[in-house]
């Protein structure tokens, strides 16, 4: 598999479920960052690095729609679906000790999250 450049790519959970959080990724050399939101997430940020295989090692923090703040580490390994769509298998570990695996896939740029600085949000609980 060719090493992807993540700059400008949009990712959502595999299968592109309605209302799922969506992330916009950026890359400058080995530096990776992303902003994400939607569904149960009010807003989130990720920052980390990308190695020569395309694997991302990062930390993240996010604010849920109910006002809960969570943070942790993630290691995201690139792959491809049978149809050739870029995926990231995310092995995450939150500061609260919970762990899990999520798979996200590249989606059409029209599904990009809105810039959170331009949105008027209702007050959080």
XYZ file of N, CA and C in Angstrom:
375
model
N 0.839 -1.187 0.000
C 0.000 0.000 0.000
C 0.876 1.239 0.000
N 0.532 2.201 -0.859
C 1.233 3.477 -0.870
C 0.946 4.214 0.427
N 1.941 4.960 0.911
C 1.755 5.751 2.128
C 0.874 6.951 1.790
N -0.267 7.084 2.478
C -1.164 8.198 2.160
C -0.665 9.523 2.711
N -1.041 10.589 2.047
C -0.906 11.927 2.605
C -2.308 12.271 3.104
N -2.432 12.636 4.360
C -3.741 12.839 4.979
C -4.304 14.249 4.794
N -3.513 15.151 4.221
C -3.940 16.540 4.150
C -5.237 16.702 3.360
N -6.251 17.274 4.024
C -7.528 17.548 3.382
C -8.486 16.370 3.313
N -8.097 15.233 3.830
C -8.980 14.057 3.768
C -10.027 14.111 4.878
N -11.209 13.593 4.569
C -12.342 13.592 5.494
C -12.637 12.137 5.865
N -12.787 11.867 7.170
C -13.033 10.514 7.652
C -14.275 10.457 8.533
N -14.995 9.333 8.429
C -16.149 9.023 9.280
C -16.071 7.548 9.644
N -16.832 7.114 10.652
C -16.859 5.684 10.972
C -17.233 4.856 9.748
N -16.679 3.667 9.677
C -16.904 2.775 8.537
C -18.402 2.582 8.306
N -18.810 2.593 7.074
C -20.218 2.472 6.719
C -20.929 3.803 6.637
N -20.240 4.891 7.035
C -20.773 6.239 6.946
C -22.175 6.365 7.549
N -22.339 5.978 8.830
C -23.673 6.059 9.441
C -24.156 7.504 9.574
N -25.464 7.727 9.425
C -26.005 9.093 9.557
C -25.720 9.663 10.943
N -25.364 10.939 10.990
C -25.134 11.619 12.264
C -23.832 11.245 12.949
N -22.949 10.519 12.269
C -21.688 10.110 12.887
C -20.712 11.279 12.953
N -19.814 11.269 13.938
C -18.770 12.289 13.963
C -17.937 12.213 12.674
N -17.485 13.367 12.222
C -16.702 13.466 10.996
C -15.451 14.269 11.287
N -14.310 13.850 10.717
C -13.054 14.543 10.962
C -12.382 15.016 9.692
N -11.773 16.187 9.773
C -10.974 16.730 8.675
C -9.508 16.662 9.113
N -8.698 15.946 8.341
C -7.291 15.750 8.668
C -6.410 16.701 7.866
N -5.255 17.023 8.468
C -4.266 17.902 7.848
C -2.896 17.265 8.052
N -1.985 17.544 7.123
C -0.636 17.017 7.236
C 0.358 18.016 6.687
N 1.469 18.162 7.423
C 2.605 18.964 6.980
C 3.844 18.173 7.366
N 4.451 17.477 6.406
C 5.564 16.582 6.718
C 5.057 15.447 7.581
N 5.666 15.245 8.734
C 5.214 14.184 9.638
C 4.177 14.670 10.648
N 3.913 15.972 10.670
C 2.918 16.540 11.584
C 1.506 16.257 11.067
N 0.650 15.722 11.935
C -0.757 15.440 11.615
C -1.620 16.175 12.630
N -2.725 16.765 12.162
C -3.715 17.314 13.079
C -5.082 17.184 12.435
N -6.100 17.190 13.267
C -7.469 17.051 12.757
C -8.424 17.745 13.707
N -9.567 18.149 13.139
C -10.682 18.625 13.942
C -11.873 17.771 13.563
N -12.706 17.479 14.537
C -13.841 16.597 14.273
C -15.019 16.971 15.143
N -16.182 16.566 14.700
C -17.402 16.826 15.439
C -18.586 16.240 14.706
N -19.746 16.359 15.321
C -20.976 15.842 14.754
C -21.522 14.707 15.594
N -22.803 14.456 15.443
C -23.420 13.387 16.228
C -23.285 13.671 17.708
N -22.727 12.727 18.430
C -22.585 12.860 19.886
C -21.419 13.756 20.302
N -20.632 14.228 19.323
C -19.481 15.074 19.644
C -19.735 16.521 19.260
N -19.533 17.392 20.222
C -19.643 18.832 19.974
C -18.421 19.281 19.179
N -17.223 18.877 19.642
C -15.985 19.279 18.979
C -14.830 18.454 19.512
N -13.839 18.209 18.665
C -12.634 17.512 19.085
C -11.440 17.934 18.263
N -10.254 17.694 18.822
C -8.989 17.977 18.132
C -8.054 16.799 18.347
N -7.206 16.587 17.361
C -6.203 15.542 17.407
C -4.904 16.158 16.911
N -3.779 15.789 17.520
C -2.474 16.231 17.039
C -1.472 15.114 17.273
N -0.611 14.900 16.274
C 0.377 13.838 16.399
C 1.323 13.809 15.219
N 1.887 12.629 15.000
C 2.850 12.443 13.921
C 2.473 11.231 13.086
N 3.038 11.196 11.896
C 2.822 10.110 10.955
C 4.191 9.513 10.623
N 4.315 8.190 10.694
C 5.602 7.576 10.368
C 5.673 7.182 8.890
N 6.744 6.519 8.511
C 6.985 6.185 7.105
C 6.004 5.156 6.545
N 5.236 4.493 7.413
C 4.225 3.536 6.941
C 2.846 4.177 6.823
N 2.721 5.437 7.263
C 1.427 6.108 7.279
C 0.688 5.961 8.592
N 1.288 5.263 9.559
C 0.671 5.085 10.872
C 0.750 6.390 11.656
N -0.386 6.780 12.209
C -0.494 8.014 12.985
C -0.443 7.679 14.474
N 0.388 8.392 15.215
C 0.424 8.317 16.672
C 0.061 9.703 17.173
N -1.019 9.787 17.970
C -1.536 11.108 18.325
C -2.199 11.100 19.695
N -2.469 12.292 20.170
C -3.328 12.494 21.336
C -4.549 13.271 20.860
N -5.624 13.139 21.631
C -6.857 13.829 21.243
C -7.588 14.286 22.489
N -8.442 15.276 22.301
C -9.382 15.690 23.326
C -10.681 16.024 22.609
N -11.783 15.791 23.299
C -13.080 16.029 22.671
C -14.102 16.409 23.729
N -15.080 17.174 23.261
C -16.180 17.619 24.096
C -17.454 17.022 23.520
N -18.173 16.241 24.322
C -19.395 15.613 23.831
C -20.538 16.618 23.814
N -21.599 16.259 23.145
C -22.782 17.121 23.076
C -23.415 17.316 24.446
N -23.123 16.426 25.399
C -23.665 16.549 26.752
C -22.712 17.280 27.698
N -21.567 17.756 27.158
C -20.642 18.540 27.975
C -19.529 17.753 28.628
N -19.397 16.472 28.352
C -18.326 15.656 28.924
C -17.043 15.852 28.118
N -15.919 16.021 28.813
C -14.618 16.144 28.167
C -13.892 14.814 28.327
N -13.384 14.280 27.213
C -12.570 13.068 27.247
C -11.292 13.328 26.475
N -10.251 12.591 26.822
C -8.959 12.749 26.163
C -8.234 11.415 26.193
N -7.288 11.261 25.285
C -6.526 10.028 25.259
C -5.504 10.004 24.146
N -5.021 8.787 23.897
C -4.029 8.541 22.863
C -4.643 7.617 21.824
N -4.154 7.721 20.592
C -4.641 6.851 19.529
C -3.485 6.505 18.595
N -3.502 5.273 18.128
C -2.569 4.822 17.085
C -3.439 4.358 15.936
N -3.323 5.025 14.785
C -4.187 4.771 13.634
C -3.368 4.183 12.495
N -3.750 2.966 12.071
C -3.018 2.231 11.041
C -3.822 2.276 9.743
N -3.187 2.730 8.644
C -3.920 2.817 7.385
C -4.151 1.455 6.746
N -5.239 1.373 5.987
C -5.566 0.181 5.218
C -6.479 0.582 4.076
N -7.007 -0.399 3.396
C -7.936 -0.150 2.289
C -9.070 -1.159 2.362
N -10.276 -0.713 1.998
C -11.402 -1.633 1.874
C -11.217 -2.427 0.586
N -12.074 -3.421 0.377
C -12.034 -4.209 -0.857
C -12.236 -3.313 -2.075
N -12.944 -2.195 -1.890
C -13.196 -1.242 -2.975
C -12.079 -0.205 -3.123
N -11.040 -0.284 -2.278
C -9.919 0.635 -2.372
C -10.040 1.908 -1.562
N -11.072 2.013 -0.716
C -11.263 3.216 0.107
C -10.263 3.205 1.264
N -9.621 4.338 1.505
C -8.657 4.475 2.592
C -9.362 4.360 3.940
N -8.819 3.530 4.822
C -9.343 3.381 6.186
C -8.233 3.645 7.197
N -8.640 3.934 8.421
C -7.726 4.014 9.558
C -8.307 3.149 10.665
N -7.549 2.151 11.106
C -7.937 1.348 12.259
C -7.309 2.014 13.478
N -8.177 2.537 14.339
C -7.756 3.339 15.482
C -7.775 2.505 16.768
N -6.614 2.328 17.351
C -6.501 1.689 18.662
C -6.340 2.814 19.667
N -7.393 3.033 20.488
C -7.378 4.183 21.376
C -7.367 3.776 22.845
N -6.822 4.674 23.654
C -6.725 4.501 25.106
C -7.010 5.848 25.741
N -8.115 5.931 26.461
C -8.498 7.193 27.107
C -7.817 7.339 28.461
N -7.740 8.567 28.908
C -7.147 8.852 30.214
C -7.912 8.187 31.349
N -9.216 7.907 31.147
C -10.003 7.244 32.192
C -9.744 5.741 32.249
N -8.866 5.235 31.367
C -8.506 3.817 31.362
C -9.250 2.980 30.340
N -10.300 3.507 29.744
C -11.035 2.730 28.742
C -10.208 2.624 27.454
N -10.413 1.517 26.748
C -9.697 1.272 25.502
C -10.670 0.752 24.461
N -10.260 0.806 23.209
C -11.098 0.265 22.159
C -10.446 0.362 20.805
N -11.161 -0.164 19.825
C -10.727 -0.110 18.435
C -11.885 0.432 17.615
N -11.604 1.422 16.787
C -12.584 1.995 15.878
C -11.995 1.963 14.477
N -12.843 1.889 13.488
C -12.379 1.963 12.107
C -13.120 3.110 11.433
N -12.336 4.013 10.836
C -12.908 5.116 10.088
C -12.477 4.985 8.635
N -13.271 5.597 7.743
C -12.952 5.520 6.322
C -13.055 6.904 5.695
N -12.304 7.097 4.619
C -12.374 8.361 3.897
C -13.732 8.478 3.226
N -14.312 9.675 3.313
C -15.604 9.946 2.689
C -15.490 11.184 1.808
N -16.520 11.451 1.071
C -16.570 12.601 0.176
C -16.373 13.899 0.956
N -15.622 14.834 0.408
C -15.394 16.117 1.093
C -16.669 16.892 1.424
N -17.759 16.604 0.751
C -19.015 17.303 1.071
C -19.504 16.976 2.473
N -18.967 15.907 3.074
C -19.349 15.513 4.429
C -18.421 16.112 5.490
N -17.538 17.014 5.073
C -16.584 17.621 6.006
C -17.312 18.325 7.140
N -16.733 18.272 8.341
C -17.353 18.995 9.454
C -17.250 20.497 9.232
N -18.227 21.210 9.728
C -18.193 22.670 9.659
C -17.080 23.194 10.555
N -16.555 24.332 10.222
C -15.560 24.988 11.055
C -16.240 25.390 12.361
N -15.806 24.831 13.493
C -16.511 25.105 14.758
C -16.452 26.558 15.188
N -15.519 27.327 14.658
C -15.434 28.731 15.050
C -16.488 29.577 14.351
N -17.180 29.001 13.350
C -18.189 29.756 12.611
C -19.606 29.328 12.935
N -19.751 28.374 13.845
C -21.073 27.836 14.169
C -21.576 28.452 15.469
N -22.843 28.818 15.497
C -23.469 29.257 16.731
C -24.050 28.008 17.411
N -23.483 27.639 18.538
C -23.918 26.442 19.257
C -24.823 26.824 20.418
N -25.758 25.946 20.698
C -26.576 26.121 21.893
C -25.675 25.938 23.095
N -26.026 26.539 24.199
C -25.264 26.390 25.431
C -25.231 24.920 25.837
N -24.082 24.458 26.280
C -23.972 23.082 26.746
C -24.628 22.954 28.108
N -25.068 21.733 28.435
C -25.722 21.546 29.743
C -24.803 21.897 30.898
